[in-house]
mmCIF file of C-alpha atoms in Angstrom:
data_model
loop_
_atom_site.group_PDB
_atom_site.id
_atom_site.type_symbol
_atom_site.label_atom_id
_atom_site.label_comp_id
_atom_site.label_asym_id
_atom_site.label_seq_id
_atom_site.Cartn_x
_atom_site.Cartn_y
_atom_site.Cartn_z
ATOM 1 C CA UNK A 1 40.205 114.255 25.833
ATOM 2 C CA UNK A 2 41.945 110.884 25.870
ATOM 3 C CA UNK A 3 40.240 107.485 25.810
ATOM 4 C CA UNK A 4 41.619 106.722 29.256
ATOM 5 C CA UNK A 5 39.937 109.717 30.847
ATOM 6 C CA UNK A 6 37.401 108.771 33.501
ATOM 7 C CA UNK A 7 33.800 109.840 33.088
ATOM 8 C CA UNK A 8 33.244 112.950 35.183
ATOM 9 C CA UNK A 9 31.284 112.318 38.380
ATOM 10 C CA UNK A 10 30.999 113.683 41.903
ATOM 11 C CA UNK A 11 33.273 110.883 43.135
ATOM 12 C CA UNK A 12 36.036 111.490 40.651
ATOM 13 C CA UNK A 13 38.496 112.990 43.162
ATOM 14 C CA UNK A 14 37.760 110.524 45.926
ATOM 15 C CA UNK A 15 41.020 108.792 46.862
ATOM 16 C CA UNK A 16 41.194 105.172 45.731
ATOM 17 C CA UNK A 17 43.025 104.252 48.917
ATOM 18 C CA UNK A 18 43.449 106.722 51.768
ATOM 19 C CA UNK A 19 45.927 104.383 53.435
ATOM 20 C CA UNK A 20 48.156 104.218 50.364
ATOM 21 C CA UNK A 21 48.020 107.987 49.944
ATOM 22 C CA UNK A 22 49.054 108.481 53.560
ATOM 23 C CA UNK A 23 51.893 105.959 53.175
ATOM 24 C CA UNK A 24 53.131 107.665 50.023
ATOM 25 C CA UNK A 25 53.129 111.129 51.640
ATOM 26 C CA UNK A 26 54.717 109.883 54.867
ATOM 27 C CA UNK A 27 57.518 108.079 53.028
ATOM 28 C CA UNK A 28 58.242 111.114 50.911
ATOM 29 C CA UNK A 29 58.142 113.409 53.964
ATOM 30 C CA UNK A 30 60.716 111.247 55.738
ATOM 31 C CA UNK A 31 62.993 111.228 52.715
ATOM 32 C CA UNK A 32 62.602 114.956 52.045
ATOM 33 C CA UNK A 33 63.180 116.073 55.627
ATOM 34 C CA UNK A 34 65.745 113.533 56.846
ATOM 35 C CA UNK A 35 67.691 113.017 53.612
ATOM 36 C CA UNK A 36 67.247 116.009 51.305
ATOM 37 C CA UNK A 37 66.888 118.743 53.898
ATOM 38 C CA UNK A 38 69.070 117.010 56.491
ATOM 39 C CA UNK A 39 66.778 118.039 59.340
ATOM 40 C CA UNK A 40 65.860 116.022 62.433
ATOM 41 C CA UNK A 41 62.142 116.622 62.631
ATOM 42 C CA UNK A 42 59.322 119.037 61.913
ATOM 43 C CA UNK A 43 57.780 122.237 63.249
ATOM 44 C CA UNK A 44 54.091 122.717 62.464
ATOM 45 C CA UNK A 45 52.071 125.849 63.148
ATOM 46 C CA UNK A 46 48.729 124.482 64.347
ATOM 47 C CA UNK A 47 45.588 126.603 64.246
ATOM 48 C CA UNK A 48 42.840 124.095 64.969
ATOM 49 C CA UNK A 49 41.958 124.112 61.268
ATOM 50 C CA UNK A 50 41.725 121.048 59.077
ATOM 51 C CA UNK A 51 44.811 121.723 56.923
ATOM 52 C CA UNK A 52 47.291 122.317 59.727
ATOM 53 C CA UNK A 53 45.821 119.386 61.681
ATOM 54 C CA UNK A 54 46.287 116.944 58.804
ATOM 55 C CA UNK A 55 49.790 118.271 58.064
ATOM 56 C CA UNK A 56 50.610 117.851 61.750
ATOM 57 C CA UNK A 57 49.262 114.289 61.875
ATOM 58 C CA UNK A 58 51.267 113.375 58.765
ATOM 59 C CA UNK A 59 54.409 114.847 60.322
ATOM 60 C CA UNK A 60 53.864 112.802 63.489
ATOM 61 C CA UNK A 61 53.461 109.657 61.420
ATOM 62 C CA UNK A 62 56.571 110.458 59.407
ATOM 63 C CA UNK A 63 58.991 111.629 62.099
ATOM 64 C CA UNK A 64 57.560 110.179 65.321
ATOM 65 C CA UNK A 65 55.869 112.225 68.056
ATOM 66 C CA UNK A 66 59.166 113.014 69.783
ATOM 67 C CA UNK A 67 60.470 114.729 66.619
ATOM 68 C CA UNK A 68 57.546 117.084 66.039
ATOM 69 C CA UNK A 69 56.745 120.351 67.784
ATOM 70 C CA UNK A 70 53.348 122.037 67.441
ATOM 71 C CA UNK A 71 53.372 125.819 67.678
ATOM 72 C CA UNK A 72 50.227 127.803 68.418
ATOM 73 C CA UNK A 73 50.525 131.389 67.209
ATOM 74 C CA UNK A 74 47.517 133.332 68.441
ATOM 75 C CA UNK A 75 47.140 137.110 68.264
ATOM 76 C CA UNK A 76 44.498 139.420 69.603
ATOM 77 C CA UNK A 77 42.065 138.869 66.709
ATOM 78 C CA UNK A 78 42.295 135.055 66.809
ATOM 79 C CA UNK A 79 39.276 133.003 67.734
ATOM 80 C CA UNK A 80 39.730 131.399 71.177
ATOM 81 C CA UNK A 81 38.539 128.100 69.634
ATOM 82 C CA UNK A 82 41.709 127.945 67.554
ATOM 83 C CA UNK A 83 44.054 127.480 70.487
ATOM 84 C CA UNK A 84 41.723 125.085 72.313
ATOM 85 C CA UNK A 85 41.355 122.844 69.252
ATOM 86 C CA UNK A 86 45.046 122.971 68.423
ATOM 87 C CA UNK A 87 45.858 121.861 71.984
ATOM 88 C CA UNK A 88 43.316 119.065 71.718
ATOM 89 C CA UNK A 89 44.981 117.886 68.507
ATOM 90 C CA UNK A 90 48.472 117.923 70.023
ATOM 91 C CA UNK A 91 47.276 116.121 73.154
ATOM 92 C CA UNK A 92 45.655 113.422 71.066
ATOM 93 C CA UNK A 93 48.949 112.760 69.264
ATOM 94 C CA UNK A 94 50.948 113.249 72.497
ATOM 95 C CA UNK A 95 53.104 115.951 70.941
ATOM 96 C CA UNK A 96 54.694 118.871 72.783
ATOM 97 C CA UNK A 97 53.399 122.341 72.018
ATOM 98 C CA UNK A 98 54.547 125.907 72.492
ATOM 99 C CA UNK A 99 52.235 128.912 72.551
ATOM 100 C CA UNK A 100 53.724 132.034 70.999
ATOM 101 C CA UNK A 101 51.397 135.003 71.161
ATOM 102 C CA UNK A 102 52.413 137.294 68.305
ATOM 103 C CA UNK A 103 50.206 140.289 69.259
ATOM 104 C CA UNK A 104 53.218 142.234 70.573
ATOM 105 C CA UNK A 105 55.169 141.703 67.361
ATOM 106 C CA UNK A 106 52.142 142.770 65.348
ATOM 107 C CA UNK A 107 51.729 145.911 67.470
ATOM 108 C CA UNK A 108 55.395 146.644 66.797
ATOM 109 C CA UNK A 109 54.907 146.291 63.052
ATOM 110 C CA UNK A 110 51.857 148.561 63.215
ATOM 111 C CA UNK A 111 49.696 145.769 61.787
ATOM 112 C CA UNK A 112 46.509 146.729 63.640
ATOM 113 C CA UNK A 113 47.059 150.502 63.371
ATOM 114 C CA UNK A 114 47.728 150.434 59.625
ATOM 115 C CA UNK A 115 44.752 148.147 58.990
ATOM 116 C CA UNK A 116 42.412 150.226 61.157
ATOM 117 C CA UNK A 117 43.486 153.510 59.518
ATOM 118 C CA UNK A 118 42.426 152.149 56.142
ATOM 119 C CA UNK A 119 39.148 150.798 57.544
ATOM 120 C CA UNK A 120 38.363 154.194 59.112
ATOM 121 C CA UNK A 121 38.821 155.898 55.753
ATOM 122 C CA UNK A 122 36.021 153.681 54.436
ATOM 123 C CA UNK A 123 33.817 153.836 57.561
ATOM 124 C CA UNK A 124 34.773 156.885 59.713
ATOM 125 C CA UNK A 125 32.659 155.491 62.598
ATOM 126 C CA UNK A 126 34.695 152.258 62.709
ATOM 127 C CA UNK A 127 36.241 151.672 66.134
ATOM 128 C CA UNK A 128 38.248 148.456 66.507
ATOM 129 C CA UNK A 129 37.313 148.272 70.204
ATOM 130 C CA UNK A 130 33.600 148.083 69.520
ATOM 131 C CA UNK A 131 33.262 146.912 65.916
ATOM 132 C CA UNK A 132 34.181 143.650 64.255
ATOM 133 C CA UNK A 133 35.261 143.642 60.651
ATOM 134 C CA UNK A 134 35.932 141.409 57.677
ATOM 135 C CA UNK A 135 36.590 141.521 53.966
ATOM 136 C CA UNK A 136 34.227 139.726 51.600
ATOM 137 C CA UNK A 137 33.668 139.043 47.932
ATOM 138 C CA UNK A 138 29.980 139.559 47.305
ATOM 139 C CA UNK A 139 29.803 138.502 43.671
ATOM 140 C CA UNK A 140 28.506 135.144 42.554
ATOM 141 C CA UNK A 141 31.290 133.275 40.763
ATOM 142 C CA UNK A 142 28.778 131.023 39.001
ATOM 143 C CA UNK A 143 26.765 133.887 37.550
ATOM 144 C CA UNK A 144 29.448 136.423 36.757
ATOM 145 C CA UNK A 145 32.619 136.161 34.738
ATOM 146 C CA UNK A 146 34.269 139.108 36.423
ATOM 147 C CA UNK A 147 37.321 139.612 38.618
ATOM 148 C CA UNK A 148 36.492 139.805 42.318
ATOM 149 C CA UNK A 149 35.651 143.093 43.967
ATOM 150 C CA UNK A 150 36.201 143.187 47.699
ATOM 151 C CA UNK A 151 33.874 144.751 50.265
ATOM 152 C CA UNK A 152 34.543 145.751 53.832
ATOM 153 C CA UNK A 153 31.884 144.734 56.344
ATOM 154 C CA UNK A 154 31.808 146.184 59.850
ATOM 155 C CA UNK A 155 29.537 144.885 62.599
ATOM 156 C CA UNK A 156 28.694 146.942 65.702
ATOM 157 C CA UNK A 157 28.048 145.675 69.239
ATOM 158 C CA UNK A 158 24.341 145.216 68.480
ATOM 159 C CA UNK A 159 25.118 142.989 65.520
ATOM 160 C CA UNK A 160 24.167 145.610 62.935
ATOM 161 C CA UNK A 161 26.360 145.273 59.883
ATOM 162 C CA UNK A 162 27.301 147.663 57.099
ATOM 163 C CA UNK A 163 29.180 146.838 53.909
ATOM 164 C CA UNK A 164 30.897 149.012 51.371
ATOM 165 C CA UNK A 165 32.945 148.253 48.305
ATOM 166 C CA UNK A 166 36.616 148.809 49.065
ATOM 167 C CA UNK A 167 38.560 151.353 47.026
ATOM 168 C CA UNK A 168 41.794 149.829 45.775
ATOM 169 C CA UNK A 169 44.084 151.888 48.011
ATOM 170 C CA UNK A 170 42.251 150.877 51.175
ATOM 171 C CA UNK A 171 41.950 147.234 50.085
ATOM 172 C CA UNK A 172 45.670 147.010 49.445
ATOM 173 C CA UNK A 173 46.539 148.656 52.773
ATOM 174 C CA UNK A 174 44.226 146.358 54.757
ATOM 175 C CA UNK A 175 45.621 143.240 53.090
ATOM 176 C CA UNK A 176 49.234 144.410 53.355
ATOM 177 C CA UNK A 177 48.776 145.164 57.068
ATOM 178 C CA UNK A 178 46.957 141.886 57.758
ATOM 179 C CA UNK A 179 49.711 139.937 56.001
ATOM 180 C CA UNK A 180 52.036 140.866 58.879
ATOM 181 C CA UNK A 181 50.178 138.102 60.738
ATOM 182 C CA UNK A 182 51.201 135.281 58.410
ATOM 183 C CA UNK A 183 54.719 136.673 57.993
ATOM 184 C CA UNK A 184 55.227 137.015 61.754
ATOM 185 C CA UNK A 185 54.041 133.432 62.198
ATOM 186 C CA UNK A 186 56.499 132.259 59.570
ATOM 187 C CA UNK A 187 59.363 134.059 61.371
ATOM 188 C CA UNK A 188 58.457 132.397 64.648
ATOM 189 C CA UNK A 189 58.170 128.947 63.038
ATOM 190 C CA UNK A 190 61.640 129.360 61.558
ATOM 191 C CA UNK A 191 62.992 130.483 64.919
ATOM 192 C CA UNK A 192 61.906 127.180 66.457
ATOM 193 C CA UNK A 193 62.919 125.167 63.394
ATOM 194 C CA UNK A 194 66.437 126.583 63.390
ATOM 195 C CA UNK A 195 66.781 126.297 67.149
ATOM 196 C CA UNK A 196 65.957 122.584 66.931
ATOM 197 C CA UNK A 197 67.439 121.829 63.514
ATOM 198 C CA UNK A 198 63.960 120.909 62.277
ATOM 199 C CA UNK A 199 62.148 121.687 59.012
ATOM 200 C CA UNK A 200 59.075 123.915 58.788
ATOM 201 C CA UNK A 201 56.129 121.856 57.632
ATOM 202 C CA UNK A 202 53.891 124.088 55.537
ATOM 203 C CA UNK A 203 50.150 123.574 55.659
ATOM 204 C CA UNK A 204 48.609 124.965 52.418
ATOM 205 C CA UNK A 205 46.475 122.577 50.378
ATOM 206 C CA UNK A 206 46.340 122.331 46.575
ATOM 207 C CA UNK A 207 43.788 125.143 46.176
ATOM 208 C CA UNK A 208 45.674 127.523 48.393
ATOM 209 C CA UNK A 209 48.877 126.927 46.467
ATOM 210 C CA UNK A 210 47.406 126.954 42.962
ATOM 211 C CA UNK A 211 44.779 129.671 43.392
ATOM 212 C CA UNK A 212 47.179 131.850 45.363
ATOM 213 C CA UNK A 213 45.322 131.864 48.673
ATOM 214 C CA UNK A 214 48.441 132.291 50.779
ATOM 215 C CA UNK A 215 50.793 135.048 51.796
ATOM 216 C CA UNK A 216 54.118 135.079 49.985
ATOM 217 C CA UNK A 217 56.832 134.484 52.590
ATOM 218 C CA UNK A 218 54.035 134.080 55.133
ATOM 219 C CA UNK A 219 52.110 130.799 55.227
ATOM 220 C CA UNK A 220 53.691 130.208 51.802
ATOM 221 C CA UNK A 221 57.095 130.122 53.524
ATOM 222 C CA UNK A 222 57.959 126.536 54.460
ATOM 223 C CA UNK A 223 60.373 123.725 53.653
ATOM 224 C CA UNK A 224 57.834 121.092 52.631
ATOM 225 C CA UNK A 225 54.085 121.150 51.985
ATOM 226 C CA UNK A 226 52.772 117.609 52.501
ATOM 227 C CA UNK A 227 49.166 118.388 51.520
ATOM 228 C CA UNK A 228 50.096 120.842 48.764
ATOM 229 C CA UNK A 229 48.844 118.455 46.103
ATOM 230 C CA UNK A 230 45.605 117.409 47.799
ATOM 231 C CA UNK A 231 42.129 118.765 47.150
ATOM 232 C CA UNK A 232 40.259 119.884 50.245
ATOM 233 C CA UNK A 233 37.903 116.894 49.960
ATOM 234 C CA UNK A 234 40.938 114.615 50.057
ATOM 235 C CA UNK A 235 42.360 116.479 53.064
ATOM 236 C CA UNK A 236 39.120 115.616 54.889
ATOM 237 C CA UNK A 237 39.485 111.968 53.855
ATOM 238 C CA UNK A 238 42.959 111.920 55.377
ATOM 239 C CA UNK A 239 41.767 113.702 58.519
ATOM 240 C CA UNK A 240 39.338 110.924 59.411
ATOM 241 C CA UNK A 241 41.877 108.217 58.638
ATOM 242 C CA UNK A 242 44.631 109.877 60.683
ATOM 243 C CA UNK A 243 42.391 110.409 63.699
ATOM 244 C CA UNK A 244 42.119 114.192 63.682
ATOM 245 C CA UNK A 245 39.570 115.173 66.388
ATOM 246 C CA UNK A 246 36.013 115.297 65.052
ATOM 247 C CA UNK A 247 35.481 118.892 66.289
ATOM 248 C CA UNK A 248 38.233 120.008 63.928
ATOM 249 C CA UNK A 249 36.761 118.029 61.035
ATOM 250 C CA UNK A 250 33.311 119.516 61.682
ATOM 251 C CA UNK A 251 34.540 123.112 61.932
ATOM 252 C CA UNK A 252 33.842 125.440 58.979
ATOM 253 C CA UNK A 253 37.159 126.543 57.417
ATOM 254 C CA UNK A 254 37.796 130.170 58.365
ATOM 255 C CA UNK A 255 40.608 132.607 57.690
ATOM 256 C CA UNK A 256 40.965 133.511 61.393
ATOM 257 C CA UNK A 257 42.495 136.772 60.211
ATOM 258 C CA UNK A 258 39.769 139.372 60.696
ATOM 259 C CA UNK A 259 37.782 140.046 63.863
ATOM 260 C CA UNK A 260 34.381 139.103 62.437
ATOM 261 C CA UNK A 261 33.708 135.459 61.601
ATOM 262 C CA UNK A 262 34.804 134.972 58.037
ATOM 263 C CA UNK A 263 34.759 131.749 56.082
ATOM 264 C CA UNK A 264 37.338 130.989 53.394
ATOM 265 C CA UNK A 265 34.429 130.831 50.955
ATOM 266 C CA UNK A 266 33.439 134.454 51.743
ATOM 267 C CA UNK A 267 36.961 135.801 51.525
ATOM 268 C CA UNK A 268 38.392 133.993 48.573
ATOM 269 C CA UNK A 269 36.881 130.912 47.024
ATOM 270 C CA UNK A 270 33.285 132.069 46.466
ATOM 271 C CA UNK A 271 32.182 128.413 46.239
ATOM 272 C CA UNK A 272 31.636 125.593 48.749
ATOM 273 C CA UNK A 273 34.846 123.536 48.774
ATOM 274 C CA UNK A 274 33.183 120.314 47.593
ATOM 275 C CA UNK A 275 32.023 122.024 44.395
ATOM 276 C CA UNK A 276 35.237 123.974 43.978
ATOM 277 C CA UNK A 277 37.298 120.783 44.200
ATOM 278 C CA UNK A 278 35.301 119.137 41.442
ATOM 279 C CA UNK A 279 35.324 122.185 39.209
ATOM 280 C CA UNK A 280 39.061 122.704 39.675
ATOM 281 C CA UNK A 281 39.692 119.033 38.859
ATOM 282 C CA UNK A 282 37.515 119.348 35.769
ATOM 283 C CA UNK A 283 39.284 122.524 34.671
ATOM 284 C CA UNK A 284 42.820 121.255 35.109
ATOM 285 C CA UNK A 285 41.995 117.958 33.415
ATOM 286 C CA UNK A 286 40.279 119.621 30.445
ATOM 287 C CA UNK A 287 36.770 118.274 30.959
ATOM 288 C CA UNK A 288 34.162 119.940 28.804
ATOM 289 C CA UNK A 289 31.553 122.109 30.580
ATOM 290 C CA UNK A 290 28.862 120.010 28.869
ATOM 291 C CA UNK A 291 30.064 116.923 30.755
ATOM 292 C CA UNK A 292 30.692 118.684 34.081
ATOM 293 C CA UNK A 293 27.503 120.734 34.363
ATOM 294 C CA UNK A 294 24.936 117.910 34.669
ATOM 295 C CA UNK A 295 27.076 116.042 37.222
ATOM 296 C CA UNK A 296 27.119 119.115 39.464
ATOM 297 C CA UNK A 297 23.563 120.282 38.809
ATOM 298 C CA UNK A 298 24.618 123.635 37.345
ATOM 299 C CA UNK A 299 24.503 125.099 33.840
ATOM 300 C CA UNK A 300 27.242 124.955 31.222
ATOM 301 C CA UNK A 301 27.458 128.733 31.313
ATOM 302 C CA UNK A 302 28.074 128.612 35.058
ATOM 303 C CA UNK A 303 30.866 126.063 34.579
ATOM 304 C CA UNK A 304 32.385 128.287 31.888
ATOM 305 C CA UNK A 305 32.267 131.302 34.221
ATOM 306 C CA UNK A 306 34.063 129.366 36.943
ATOM 307 C CA UNK A 307 36.693 128.040 34.511
ATOM 308 C CA UNK A 308 37.412 131.597 33.381
ATOM 309 C CA UNK A 309 37.763 132.686 37.012
ATOM 310 C CA UNK A 310 40.187 129.814 37.677
ATOM 311 C CA UNK A 311 42.293 130.747 34.682
ATOM 312 C CA UNK A 312 42.380 134.373 35.832
ATOM 313 C CA UNK A 313 43.264 133.414 39.415
ATOM 314 C CA UNK A 314 46.030 131.050 38.377
ATOM 315 C CA UNK A 315 47.498 133.646 36.023
ATOM 316 C CA UNK A 316 47.264 136.622 38.347
ATOM 317 C CA UNK A 317 48.688 134.795 41.367
ATOM 318 C CA UNK A 318 51.729 133.416 39.549
ATOM 319 C CA UNK A 319 53.766 136.135 41.264
ATOM 320 C CA UNK A 320 53.072 134.534 44.640
ATOM 321 C CA UNK A 321 54.523 131.192 43.565
ATOM 322 C CA UNK A 322 57.601 132.649 41.887
ATOM 323 C CA UNK A 323 61.059 132.515 43.438
ATOM 324 C CA UNK A 324 63.076 135.728 43.230
ATOM 325 C CA UNK A 325 64.250 136.287 39.669
ATOM 326 C CA UNK A 326 68.029 136.114 39.660
ATOM 327 C CA UNK A 327 69.125 135.237 36.128
ATOM 328 C CA UNK A 328 70.516 138.713 35.396
ATOM 329 C CA UNK B 1 22.972 162.798 27.456
ATOM 330 C CA UNK B 2 24.197 164.366 24.231
ATOM 331 C CA UNK B 3 26.136 162.461 21.597
ATOM 332 C CA UNK B 4 29.141 164.712 22.233
ATOM 333 C CA UNK B 5 29.164 163.838 25.930
ATOM 334 C CA UNK B 6 28.879 160.138 25.175
ATOM 335 C CA UNK B 7 31.796 160.456 22.764
ATOM 336 C CA UNK B 8 33.859 162.199 25.416
ATOM 337 C CA UNK B 9 33.040 159.483 27.995
ATOM 338 C CA UNK B 10 34.032 156.884 25.434
ATOM 339 C CA UNK B 11 37.360 158.606 24.752
ATOM 340 C CA UNK B 12 38.190 158.896 28.431
ATOM 341 C CA UNK B 13 37.259 155.273 29.176
ATOM 342 C CA UNK B 14 39.149 153.971 26.148
ATOM 343 C CA UNK B 15 42.221 155.998 27.054
ATOM 344 C CA UNK B 16 42.057 154.684 30.600
ATOM 345 C CA UNK B 17 41.625 151.030 29.593
ATOM 346 C CA UNK B 18 44.430 151.333 27.017
ATOM 347 C CA UNK B 19 46.829 152.668 29.640
ATOM 348 C CA UNK B 20 45.745 150.509 32.575
ATOM 349 C CA UNK B 21 45.193 147.090 31.020
ATOM 350 C CA UNK B 22 47.844 144.574 30.160
ATOM 351 C CA UNK B 23 47.225 144.562 26.411
ATOM 352 C CA UNK B 24 49.376 142.132 24.443
ATOM 353 C CA UNK B 25 51.358 143.907 21.672
ATOM 354 C CA UNK B 26 49.554 141.979 18.930
ATOM 355 C CA UNK B 27 46.065 142.795 20.218
ATOM 356 C CA UNK B 28 43.871 145.601 18.948
ATOM 357 C CA UNK B 29 41.644 147.043 21.651
ATOM 358 C CA UNK B 30 38.203 147.637 20.172
ATOM 359 C CA UNK B 31 35.168 149.144 21.836
ATOM 360 C CA UNK B 32 33.514 145.731 21.934
ATOM 361 C CA UNK B 33 36.579 143.743 23.080
ATOM 362 C CA UNK B 34 35.530 141.618 26.049
ATOM 363 C CA UNK B 35 38.025 142.875 28.608
ATOM 364 C CA UNK B 36 37.501 140.138 31.210
ATOM 365 C CA UNK B 37 37.390 137.287 28.688
ATOM 366 C CA UNK B 38 40.637 138.585 27.194
ATOM 367 C CA UNK B 39 42.226 138.720 30.649
ATOM 368 C CA UNK B 40 42.948 142.457 30.382
ATOM 369 C CA UNK B 41 41.860 143.144 33.964
ATOM 370 C CA UNK B 42 42.408 141.146 37.151
ATOM 371 C CA UNK B 43 40.907 142.071 40.519
ATOM 372 C CA UNK B 44 43.347 144.924 41.053
ATOM 373 C CA UNK B 45 42.744 146.224 37.555
ATOM 374 C CA UNK B 46 39.003 146.063 38.013
ATOM 375 C CA UNK B 47 39.174 147.811 41.376
ATOM 376 C CA UNK B 48 41.338 150.525 39.803
ATOM 377 C CA UNK B 49 38.760 150.903 37.019
ATOM 378 C CA UNK B 50 36.020 151.379 39.620
ATOM 379 C CA UNK B 51 38.173 154.027 41.364
ATOM 380 C CA UNK B 52 38.757 155.756 38.002
ATOM 381 C CA UNK B 53 35.016 155.848 37.304
ATOM 382 C CA UNK B 54 34.418 157.380 40.726
ATOM 383 C CA UNK B 55 37.190 159.988 40.409
ATOM 384 C CA UNK B 56 36.527 160.919 36.794
ATOM 385 C CA UNK B 57 32.722 160.739 36.654
ATOM 386 C CA UNK B 58 31.623 160.697 40.302
ATOM 387 C CA UNK B 59 29.853 157.358 39.769
ATOM 388 C CA UNK B 60 30.008 154.714 42.493
ATOM 389 C CA UNK B 61 28.434 151.453 41.339
ATOM 390 C CA UNK B 62 26.159 149.714 43.831
ATOM 391 C CA UNK B 63 26.469 145.986 44.539
ATOM 392 C CA UNK B 64 23.611 145.238 42.134
ATOM 393 C CA UNK B 65 25.339 147.191 39.355
ATOM 394 C CA UNK B 66 28.565 145.195 39.589
ATOM 395 C CA UNK B 67 27.478 142.841 36.848
ATOM 396 C CA UNK B 68 29.353 141.750 33.771
ATOM 397 C CA UNK B 69 26.866 143.479 31.430
ATOM 398 C CA UNK B 70 27.970 146.887 32.781
ATOM 399 C CA UNK B 71 31.732 146.350 32.559
ATOM 400 C CA UNK B 72 32.544 143.676 29.984
ATOM 401 C CA UNK B 73 33.738 146.106 27.279
ATOM 402 C CA UNK B 74 34.414 149.776 26.652
ATOM 403 C CA UNK B 75 30.974 150.031 25.016
ATOM 404 C CA UNK B 76 29.342 148.453 28.075
ATOM 405 C CA UNK B 77 31.122 150.810 30.475
ATOM 406 C CA UNK B 78 30.231 153.841 28.361
ATOM 407 C CA UNK B 79 26.573 152.808 28.178
ATOM 408 C CA UNK B 80 26.477 152.208 31.919
ATOM 409 C CA UNK B 81 28.088 155.588 32.658
ATOM 410 C CA UNK B 82 25.892 157.409 30.178
ATOM 411 C CA UNK B 83 22.787 156.029 31.831
ATOM 412 C CA UNK B 84 24.037 156.861 35.312
ATOM 413 C CA UNK B 85 25.025 160.403 34.361
ATOM 414 C CA UNK B 86 21.753 161.144 32.615
ATOM 415 C CA UNK B 87 19.635 159.782 35.473
#
């Protein structure tokens, strides 16, 4: 620990100046897209979520509203709120939008069929017409230093739910099939980007990039990622400053990938984002658990468990961040 | 559970962990090596271990049994399996 290191507190990742942060990102976005990439504007896939909304608002500020196109990419499992909120966002910034429903492409890829086959092997009674489904991690990251085990939960029309631990084969098939969604979206974004000579503005935040919560060549496929170095808490700070509609700010972050409501916390992070931000900051800046624990109201052992999980996640998701190896 | 059976569970589990885990060349896998702390298993590795336990011993851990004490080392896994199989 150096002498200059700030004392750990709950406010440690709060931006000193939101305005300056926005200016810095906007200036860099302009330079990257107009000068380095030689593109005339930006394409943003907007989902009504906080990350894509902030990325969109930054792109509008950087390129001007006439040089940004918002693309909504719903499919049959998407929440109807997503499109409504995305439209509200685009209207507020007076930006043109295009709706591209990707359900047909996903049918063609066999996305739903392949996913449902695997789900039926776990729950033979599962019927995608009458059941909703989601994947969850049911372990407590604070209490257990163990890699995540995923469970499949199905919910019938009466709201009765059943969960079962997923065997590896079925887990991998469900995820591989579901990833067609992000990869189809990426293809469509690049269609519009190339047709307009624009860049694709990626929307992952710092956690998604560093913890590997993205699909390689799916939502991880983009030309620039303006919020890729921001903690989720900071993304919210920018959202208010940039004028993102309050309904979007108030919405719980979801994956919008499975038919049952599923928060990002349930599927991947296992912690509320405010706490995860602080713990990730502490971990990557080498704060001692003894200093972090009292500030967050948890035990040192719990901090240690989370740090070990972070290390494991960063290590095991390195593959997602790697470019193809070509030095043969 | 006889000692012989426990020894045979131990051999099978050790053989599995040795083959499935990413063990650095300079590391000696002992029965009390903490396999998660040492980073020998990620999520996929752990899920494969659970599948192995099911296929080899017919044991499917419940949610409440998926705790670090039952899986943190070869000894822990063997003790957990021995208890389950003798129940």
